[in-house]
XYZ file of C-alpha atoms in Angstrom:
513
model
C -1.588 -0.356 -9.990
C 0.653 -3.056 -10.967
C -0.052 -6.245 -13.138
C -0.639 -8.412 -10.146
C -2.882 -6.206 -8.661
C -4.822 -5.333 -11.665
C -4.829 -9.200 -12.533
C -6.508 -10.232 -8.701
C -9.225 -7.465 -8.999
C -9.781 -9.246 -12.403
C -10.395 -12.835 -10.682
C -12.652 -11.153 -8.012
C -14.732 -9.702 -10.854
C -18.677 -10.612 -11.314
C -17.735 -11.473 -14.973
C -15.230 -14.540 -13.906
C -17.317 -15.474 -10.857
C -19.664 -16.178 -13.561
C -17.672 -17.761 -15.742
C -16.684 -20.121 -12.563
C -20.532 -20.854 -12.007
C -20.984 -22.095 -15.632
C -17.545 -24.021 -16.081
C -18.512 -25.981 -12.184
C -21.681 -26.651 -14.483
C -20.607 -27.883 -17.462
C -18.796 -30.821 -15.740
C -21.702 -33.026 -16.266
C -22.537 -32.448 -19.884
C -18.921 -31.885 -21.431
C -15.863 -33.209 -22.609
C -13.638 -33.866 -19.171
C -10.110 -34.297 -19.613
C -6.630 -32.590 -18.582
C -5.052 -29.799 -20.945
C -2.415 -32.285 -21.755
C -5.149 -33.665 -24.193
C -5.981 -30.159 -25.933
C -2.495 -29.051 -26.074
C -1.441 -28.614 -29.732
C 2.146 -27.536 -28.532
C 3.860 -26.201 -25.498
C 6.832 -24.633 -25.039
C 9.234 -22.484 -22.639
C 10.897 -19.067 -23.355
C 14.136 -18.216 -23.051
C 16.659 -15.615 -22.734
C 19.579 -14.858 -24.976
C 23.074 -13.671 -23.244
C 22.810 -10.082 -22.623
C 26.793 -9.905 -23.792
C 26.258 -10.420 -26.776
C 24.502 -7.286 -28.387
C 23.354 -8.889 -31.852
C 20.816 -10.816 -30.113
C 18.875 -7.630 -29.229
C 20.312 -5.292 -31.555
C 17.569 -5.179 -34.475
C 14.388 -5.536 -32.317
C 12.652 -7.989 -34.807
C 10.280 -9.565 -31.919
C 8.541 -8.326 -28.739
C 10.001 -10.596 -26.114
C 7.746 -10.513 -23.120
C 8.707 -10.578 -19.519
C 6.264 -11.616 -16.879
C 5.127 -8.051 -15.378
C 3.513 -8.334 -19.000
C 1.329 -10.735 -18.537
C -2.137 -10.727 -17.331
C -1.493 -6.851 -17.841
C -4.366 -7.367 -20.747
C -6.267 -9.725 -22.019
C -4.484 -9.763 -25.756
C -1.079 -8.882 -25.730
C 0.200 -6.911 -29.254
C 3.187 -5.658 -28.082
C 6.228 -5.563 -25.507
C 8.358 -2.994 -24.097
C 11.684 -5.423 -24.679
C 12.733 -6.946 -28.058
C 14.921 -9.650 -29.240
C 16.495 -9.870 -32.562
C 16.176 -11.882 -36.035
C 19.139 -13.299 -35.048
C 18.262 -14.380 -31.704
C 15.730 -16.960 -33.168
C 17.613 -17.900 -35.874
C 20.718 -19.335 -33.836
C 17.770 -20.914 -31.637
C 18.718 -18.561 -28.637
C 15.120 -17.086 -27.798
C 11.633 -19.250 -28.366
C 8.928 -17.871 -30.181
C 5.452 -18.561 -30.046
C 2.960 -18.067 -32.500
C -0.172 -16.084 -32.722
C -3.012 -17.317 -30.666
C -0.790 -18.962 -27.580
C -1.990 -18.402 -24.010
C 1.291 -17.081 -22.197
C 1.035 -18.439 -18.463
C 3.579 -17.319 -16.167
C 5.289 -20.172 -14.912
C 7.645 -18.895 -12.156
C 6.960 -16.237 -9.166
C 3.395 -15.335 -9.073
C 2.493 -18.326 -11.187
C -1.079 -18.777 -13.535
C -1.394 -15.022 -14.777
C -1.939 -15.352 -18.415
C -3.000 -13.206 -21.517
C -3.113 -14.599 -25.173
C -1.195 -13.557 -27.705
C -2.159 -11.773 -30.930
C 0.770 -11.734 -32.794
C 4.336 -13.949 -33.612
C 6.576 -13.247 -30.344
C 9.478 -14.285 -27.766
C 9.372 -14.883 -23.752
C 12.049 -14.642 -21.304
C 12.222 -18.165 -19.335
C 9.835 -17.953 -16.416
C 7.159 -17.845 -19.325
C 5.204 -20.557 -20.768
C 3.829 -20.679 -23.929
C 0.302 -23.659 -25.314
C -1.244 -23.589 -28.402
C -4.484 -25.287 -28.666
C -6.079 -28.148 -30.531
C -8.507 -27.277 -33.690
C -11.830 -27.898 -30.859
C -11.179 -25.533 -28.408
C -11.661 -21.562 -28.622
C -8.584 -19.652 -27.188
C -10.647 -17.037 -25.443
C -13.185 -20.704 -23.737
C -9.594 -21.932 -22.596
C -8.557 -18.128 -21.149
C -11.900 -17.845 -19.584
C -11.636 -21.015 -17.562
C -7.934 -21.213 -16.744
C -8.320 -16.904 -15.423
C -11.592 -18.908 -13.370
C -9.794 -21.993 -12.358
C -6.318 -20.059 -11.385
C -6.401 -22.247 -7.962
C -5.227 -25.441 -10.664
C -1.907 -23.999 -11.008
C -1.251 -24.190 -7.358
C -2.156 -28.097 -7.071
C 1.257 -29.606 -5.274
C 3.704 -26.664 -6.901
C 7.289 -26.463 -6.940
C 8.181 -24.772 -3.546
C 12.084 -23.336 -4.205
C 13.369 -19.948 -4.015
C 10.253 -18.884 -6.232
C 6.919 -21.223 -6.680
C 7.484 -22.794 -10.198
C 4.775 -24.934 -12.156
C 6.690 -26.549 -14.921
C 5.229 -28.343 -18.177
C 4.425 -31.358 -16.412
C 2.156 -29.573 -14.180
C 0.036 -27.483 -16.822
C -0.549 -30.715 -18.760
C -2.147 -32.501 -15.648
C -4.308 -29.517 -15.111
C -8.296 -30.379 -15.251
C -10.258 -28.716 -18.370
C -13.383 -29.382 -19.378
C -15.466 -28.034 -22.689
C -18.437 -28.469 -24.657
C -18.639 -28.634 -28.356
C -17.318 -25.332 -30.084
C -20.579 -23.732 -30.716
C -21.566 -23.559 -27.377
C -17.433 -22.543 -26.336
C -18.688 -19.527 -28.696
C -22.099 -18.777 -26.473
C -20.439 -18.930 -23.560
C -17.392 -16.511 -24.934
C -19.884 -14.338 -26.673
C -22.130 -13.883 -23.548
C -18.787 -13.306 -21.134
C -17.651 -10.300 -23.162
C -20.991 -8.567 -23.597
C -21.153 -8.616 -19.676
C -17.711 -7.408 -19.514
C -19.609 -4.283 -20.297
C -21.980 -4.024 -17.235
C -20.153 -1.463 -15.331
C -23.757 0.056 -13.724
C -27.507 -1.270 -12.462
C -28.313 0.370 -15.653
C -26.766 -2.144 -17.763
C -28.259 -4.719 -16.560
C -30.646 -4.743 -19.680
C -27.343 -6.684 -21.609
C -28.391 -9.924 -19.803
C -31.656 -10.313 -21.143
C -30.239 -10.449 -24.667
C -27.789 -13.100 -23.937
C -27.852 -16.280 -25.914
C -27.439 -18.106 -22.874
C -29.363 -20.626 -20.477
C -31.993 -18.875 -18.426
C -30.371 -20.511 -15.104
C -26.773 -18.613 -16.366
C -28.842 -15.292 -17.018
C -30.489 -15.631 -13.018
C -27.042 -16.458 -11.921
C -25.537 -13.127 -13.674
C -28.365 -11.213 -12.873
C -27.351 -12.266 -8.613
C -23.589 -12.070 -9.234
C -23.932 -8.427 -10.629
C -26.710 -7.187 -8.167
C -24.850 -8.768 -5.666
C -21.463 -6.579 -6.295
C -23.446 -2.956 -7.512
C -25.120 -3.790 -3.891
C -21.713 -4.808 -2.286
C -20.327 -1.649 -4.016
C -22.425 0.764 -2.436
C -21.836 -0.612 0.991
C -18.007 -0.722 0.935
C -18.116 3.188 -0.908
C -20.197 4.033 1.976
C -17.899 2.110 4.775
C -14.865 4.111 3.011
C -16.580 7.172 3.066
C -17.021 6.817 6.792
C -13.645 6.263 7.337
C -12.845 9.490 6.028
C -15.013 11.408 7.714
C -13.313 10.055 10.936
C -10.048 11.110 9.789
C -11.520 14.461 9.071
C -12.906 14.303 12.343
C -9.414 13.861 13.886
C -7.497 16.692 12.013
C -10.454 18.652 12.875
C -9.969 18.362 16.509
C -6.351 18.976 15.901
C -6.842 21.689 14.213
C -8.957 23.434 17.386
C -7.107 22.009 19.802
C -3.831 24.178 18.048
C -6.490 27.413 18.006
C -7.655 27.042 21.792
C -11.263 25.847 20.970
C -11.350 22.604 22.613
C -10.777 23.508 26.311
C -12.326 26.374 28.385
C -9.841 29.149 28.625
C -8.067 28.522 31.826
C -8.256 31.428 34.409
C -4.727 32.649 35.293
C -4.663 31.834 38.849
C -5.752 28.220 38.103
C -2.667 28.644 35.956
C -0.548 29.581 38.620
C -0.996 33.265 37.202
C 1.337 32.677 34.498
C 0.053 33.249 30.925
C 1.564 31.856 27.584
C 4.189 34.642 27.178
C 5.371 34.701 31.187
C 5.755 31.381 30.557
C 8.148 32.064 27.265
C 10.266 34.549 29.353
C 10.880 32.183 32.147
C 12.167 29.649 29.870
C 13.966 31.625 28.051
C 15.721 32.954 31.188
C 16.401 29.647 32.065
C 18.174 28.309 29.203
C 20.333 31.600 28.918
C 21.989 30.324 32.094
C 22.500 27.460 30.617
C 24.085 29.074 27.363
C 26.266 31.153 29.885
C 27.302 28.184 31.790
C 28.401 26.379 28.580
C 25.767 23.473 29.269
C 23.949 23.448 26.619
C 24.838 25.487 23.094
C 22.557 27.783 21.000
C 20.474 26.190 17.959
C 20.974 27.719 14.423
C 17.616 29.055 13.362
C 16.740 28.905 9.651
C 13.633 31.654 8.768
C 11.288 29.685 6.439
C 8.626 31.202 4.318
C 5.746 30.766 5.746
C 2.880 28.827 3.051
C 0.123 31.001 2.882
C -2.623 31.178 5.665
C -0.114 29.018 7.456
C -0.494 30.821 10.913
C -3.719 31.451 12.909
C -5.354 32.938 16.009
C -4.474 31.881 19.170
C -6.404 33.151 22.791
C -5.140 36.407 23.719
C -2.957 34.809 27.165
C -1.194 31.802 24.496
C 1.938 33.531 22.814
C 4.099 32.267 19.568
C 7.215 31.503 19.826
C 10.136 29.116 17.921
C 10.262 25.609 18.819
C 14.113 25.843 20.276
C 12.778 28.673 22.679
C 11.372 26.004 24.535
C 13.654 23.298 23.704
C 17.603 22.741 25.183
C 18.503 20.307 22.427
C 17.233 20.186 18.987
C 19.173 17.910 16.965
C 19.404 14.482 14.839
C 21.055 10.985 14.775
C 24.088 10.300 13.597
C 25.415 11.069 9.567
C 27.763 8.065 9.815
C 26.471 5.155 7.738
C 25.598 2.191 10.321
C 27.729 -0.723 10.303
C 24.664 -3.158 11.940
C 25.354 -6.033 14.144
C 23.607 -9.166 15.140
C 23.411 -7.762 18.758
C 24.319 -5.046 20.881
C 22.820 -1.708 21.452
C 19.518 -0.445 20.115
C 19.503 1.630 16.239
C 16.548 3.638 15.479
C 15.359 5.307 12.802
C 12.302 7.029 11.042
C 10.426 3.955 9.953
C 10.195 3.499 13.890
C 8.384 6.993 14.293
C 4.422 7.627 12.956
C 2.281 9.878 14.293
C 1.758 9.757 18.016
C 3.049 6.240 17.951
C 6.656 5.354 19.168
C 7.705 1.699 17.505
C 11.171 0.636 19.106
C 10.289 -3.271 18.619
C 11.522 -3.597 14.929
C 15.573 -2.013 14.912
C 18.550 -2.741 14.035
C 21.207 -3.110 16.538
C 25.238 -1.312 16.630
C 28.331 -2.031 18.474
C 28.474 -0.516 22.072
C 31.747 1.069 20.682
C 29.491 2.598 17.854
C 26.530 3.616 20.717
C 28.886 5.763 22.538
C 29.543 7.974 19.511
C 26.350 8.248 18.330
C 24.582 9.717 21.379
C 27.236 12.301 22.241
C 25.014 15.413 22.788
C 22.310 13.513 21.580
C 21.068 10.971 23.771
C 17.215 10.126 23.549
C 15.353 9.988 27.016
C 11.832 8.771 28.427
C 9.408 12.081 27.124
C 11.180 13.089 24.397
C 10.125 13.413 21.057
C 11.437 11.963 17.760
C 10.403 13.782 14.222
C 10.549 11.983 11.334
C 12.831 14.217 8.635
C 12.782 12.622 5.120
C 10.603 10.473 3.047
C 6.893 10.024 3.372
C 7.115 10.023 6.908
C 8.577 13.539 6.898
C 6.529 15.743 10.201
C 5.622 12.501 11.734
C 6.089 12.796 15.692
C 5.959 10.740 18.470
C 6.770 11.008 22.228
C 9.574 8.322 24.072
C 7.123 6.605 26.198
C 9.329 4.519 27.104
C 12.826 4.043 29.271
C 15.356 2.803 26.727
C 18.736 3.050 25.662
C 19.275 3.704 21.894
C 20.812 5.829 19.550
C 18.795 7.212 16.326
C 19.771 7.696 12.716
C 19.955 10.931 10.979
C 16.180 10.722 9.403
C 15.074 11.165 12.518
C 15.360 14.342 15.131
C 15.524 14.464 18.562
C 13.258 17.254 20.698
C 14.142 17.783 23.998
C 12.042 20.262 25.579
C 12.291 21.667 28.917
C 9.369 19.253 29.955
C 9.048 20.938 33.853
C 7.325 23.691 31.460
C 6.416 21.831 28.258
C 4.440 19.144 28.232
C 5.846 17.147 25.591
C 2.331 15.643 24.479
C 1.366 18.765 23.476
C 3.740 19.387 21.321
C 3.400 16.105 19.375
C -0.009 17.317 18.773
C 0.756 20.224 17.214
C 3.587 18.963 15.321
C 0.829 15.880 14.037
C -1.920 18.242 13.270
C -2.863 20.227 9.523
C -0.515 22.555 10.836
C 2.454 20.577 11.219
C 2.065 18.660 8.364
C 1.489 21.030 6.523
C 4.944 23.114 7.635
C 6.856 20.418 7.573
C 5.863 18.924 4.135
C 4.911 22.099 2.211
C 7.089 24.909 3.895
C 10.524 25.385 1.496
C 13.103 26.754 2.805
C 14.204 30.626 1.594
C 17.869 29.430 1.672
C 17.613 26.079 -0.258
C 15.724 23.954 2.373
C 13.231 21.273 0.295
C 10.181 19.840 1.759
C 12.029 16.466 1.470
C 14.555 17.166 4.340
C 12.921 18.518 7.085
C 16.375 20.534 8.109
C 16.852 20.974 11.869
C 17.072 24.958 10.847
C 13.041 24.704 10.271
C 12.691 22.412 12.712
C 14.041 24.934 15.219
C 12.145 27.728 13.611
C 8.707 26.145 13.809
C 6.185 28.745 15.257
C 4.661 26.860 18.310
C 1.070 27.879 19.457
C 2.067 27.980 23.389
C -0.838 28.173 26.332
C 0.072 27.502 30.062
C 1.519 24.482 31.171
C -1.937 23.918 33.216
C -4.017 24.444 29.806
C -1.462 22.222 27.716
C -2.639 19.795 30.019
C -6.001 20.033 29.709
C -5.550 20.069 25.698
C -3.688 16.531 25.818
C -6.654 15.253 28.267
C -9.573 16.422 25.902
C -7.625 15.138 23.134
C -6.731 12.202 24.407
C -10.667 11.476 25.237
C -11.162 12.779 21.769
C -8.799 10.499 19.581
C -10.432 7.315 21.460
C -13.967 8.361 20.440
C -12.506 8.237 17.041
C -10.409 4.833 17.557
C -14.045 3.264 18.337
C -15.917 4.868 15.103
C -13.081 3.362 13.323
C -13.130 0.148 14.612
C -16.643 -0.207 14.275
C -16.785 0.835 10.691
C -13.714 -1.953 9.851
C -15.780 -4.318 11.748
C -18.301 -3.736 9.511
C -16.271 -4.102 6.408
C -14.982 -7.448 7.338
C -18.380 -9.035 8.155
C -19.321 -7.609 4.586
C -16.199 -8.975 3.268
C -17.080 -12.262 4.833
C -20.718 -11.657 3.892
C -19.858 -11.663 0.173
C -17.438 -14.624 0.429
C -20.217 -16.909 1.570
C -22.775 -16.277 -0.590
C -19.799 -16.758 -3.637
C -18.881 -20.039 -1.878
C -22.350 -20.819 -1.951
C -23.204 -20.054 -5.460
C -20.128 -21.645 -6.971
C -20.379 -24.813 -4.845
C -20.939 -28.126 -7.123
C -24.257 -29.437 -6.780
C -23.355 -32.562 -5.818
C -21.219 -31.240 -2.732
C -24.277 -29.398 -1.790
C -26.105 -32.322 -1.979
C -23.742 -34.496 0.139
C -22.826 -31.385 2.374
């Protein structure tokens, strides 16, 4: 999880919900005023030339960078340093112990305090406090009142909030002692992490309407909790649900065994012989060439039972071209002909709106022998999206990159649907991302040799028909559980975003509202 991440999970927390509810109601009994006001000293980091080596050679002081910050709450130590000689010659800025470090530049108001003497790069900036206000009250209420940093910001390249624009920000406190309460009271409930520790509010030293309000907040996400666990949980399930129809549809359990004259009397391995003889003539007449197999170790428990009238046999048995893009590197134009590539393939989903485009010149090399037509299928072959499969549903001209392969299957025979099932279900994923290769294949580079020699399931044309249908009928049964069940988790999400709106709203607006 990165620092931003970690950082907005922070600001959604029960603790600095909380601490929003009691800062909104402080307004009326304490000190209001801007942090220009409480601002002992503030200053900007900086960062020394990188030629020359002296200013980082000894490592005398962390110098922080702003993936640092907001990573904790104190910060003791960075991974980068700057030298003794860096500050000395005034080339680096250092801040002393007990300065909030806000990041100024980029994702702008993360902050963490700092424990010890230290350095920033530029896009970090650096304010002390006056004697009256606790360091840990002011990092409470700026991490609660982040939205401050965004009041009319500096719009360039990145969002920038310069000096200027942390002075004017709004603070209010109280006198110190009750700063301390309210800091005291925010880090015990930092440790609520159950229902069961809900015993921690009763001993806070803390206004009975702030210990009702922290009882709600945390009640409020343990009950939240459950329900979005359970709404995840669910949407598991339905993806188990779909590999496990996948899974039967590849072992002949979802559809009646077809009767061979409904089948045209053909069963799965008269089928495989006609085929075959079919693209021999082709071979003989030069029309099409033979693919290199590549025999893979098979992972174990890979293959399965099949109904006695299917029959195995290797993808390019039913296939006349096997193949992928082009190996060139693209040179991409504004316009012209269509480019695909893998990130426009996921599972049983063809995505040809988002591509690149090549020259027409370029077009005509790429699809020699490899042109991609309306029902064939494109695998994905490297990266996450290695096994991913999808069927052209479309008429288009393109031509395809090399992390992609093209299937062409003898589709009067094959219905190509079919096979994007099989090559999308736990048994093509799991061949074409587990499966190594005996003669240095690697799961990352799903080689067209493996490709070739993947063992296809293969029922009647009639029956592969039928499988598609029922699956077909299947997969929507799951689209609606899943819809549903996000459904769900937005009116939850919305759910909880009222009643915090509610809880945190002023009094007064309430009143006037």
């Amino acid at each position: 999880m990165t620092t931003a991440e970690k950082y907005r999970q922070l600001e959604k927390s029960p603790v600095i919900n909380i601490a929003r509810f009691i800062f909104n109601d402080l307004k009326n009994e304490a000190t209001n005023t801007t942090l220009e006001k409480v601002i002992a000293d503030i200053k900007t980091g900086k960062t020394p030339s990188k030629q020359e080596k002296r200013f980082y050679e000894d490592g005398y002081f962390d110098w922080f960078k702003p993936d640092e910050i907001g990573s904790e709450k104190y910060l003791f130590s960075s991974k980068d340093k700057v030298s003794k000689y860096a500050f000395v010659t005034k080339q680096a800025t250092i801040f002393e112990p007990d300065t909030i470090l806000i990041n100024a530049i980029g994702d702008v108001g993360r902050i963490s305090i700092l424990k010890k003497q230290a350095s920033s790069n530029q896009q970090i900036t650096g304010i002390r406090l006056i004697e009256s206000v606790l360091v840990d009250y002011a990092y409470f209420y700026l991490l609660a009142h982040r939205e401050y940093f965004y009041v009319d910001l500096f719009q360039t390249t990145l969002p920038i909030v310069n000096q200027k624009k942390i002075n004017a920000i709004p603070f209010c406190y109280p006198i110190i002692e009750e700063q301390k309460r309210i800091v005291r009271g925010l880090e015990e409930i930092e440790n609520i992490k159950s229902i069961d520790d809900l015993y921690i509010i009763d001993n806070l030293n803390w206004k009975e309407k702030y210990k009702v309000i922290c009882r709600n907040f945390f009640n409020l996400q343990f009950g939240t909790k459950e329900i979005v666990n359970e709404l995840t949980h669910q949407l598991d399930l339905v993806k188990q649900l779909r590999q496990s129809f996948l899974r039967e549809a590849m072992q002949g359990k979802l559809v009646a065994p077809c009767a061979l004259e409904r089948a045209g009397g053909e069963d799965g391995q008269e089928l495989l012989t006609k085929i075959k003889a079919e693209k021999a003539k082709l071979i003989a007449d030069k029309k099409i060439k033979q693919g290199k197999l590549q025999v893979a170790e098979l992972l174990k428990d890979l293959l399965f039972e099949i109904p006695e009238h299917w029959t195995w046999c290797n993808l390019d048995d039913i296939c006349y071209n096997i193949t992928d893009g082009t190996h060139q590197t693209p040179q991409y134009t504004k316009s012209g002909r269509m480019f695909l590539s893998a990130q426009n393939v996921k599972p049983f989903r063809f995505m040809p709106e988002v591509h690149k485009f090549v020259s027409e010149e370029d077009y005509q090399i790429y699809i020699k022998n490899r042109k991609p037509e309306k029902g064939d299928l494109l695998i994905g072959r490297v990266g996450a999206g290695i096994g991913e499969t999808a069927v052209i549903d479309q008429d288009l001209d393109f031509c395809i990159y090399v992390s992609v392969a093209l299937i062409q299957p003898f589709k009067e025979y094959i219905n190509s649907d079919y096979l994007a099932q099989v090559f999308n279900s736990p048994y093509g994923v799991r061949y074409a991302k587990g499966n190594i290769s005996s003669k240095g294949g690697s799961a990352g580079n799903f080689n067209l040799g493996r490709i070739r020699s993947f063992q296809i399931p293969l029922p009647p044309l009639h029956e592969q028909e039928q499988i598609v249908a029922k699956l077909e009928e299947l997969m929507a049964f799951c689209d609606g559980l899943e819809q549903s069940i996000k459904e769900s988790q937005g009116y939850n999400e919305m759910l909880l975003q009222q009643v915090l709106k509610e809880a945190l709203q002023p009094k007064e607006e309430i009143a006037n509202g």
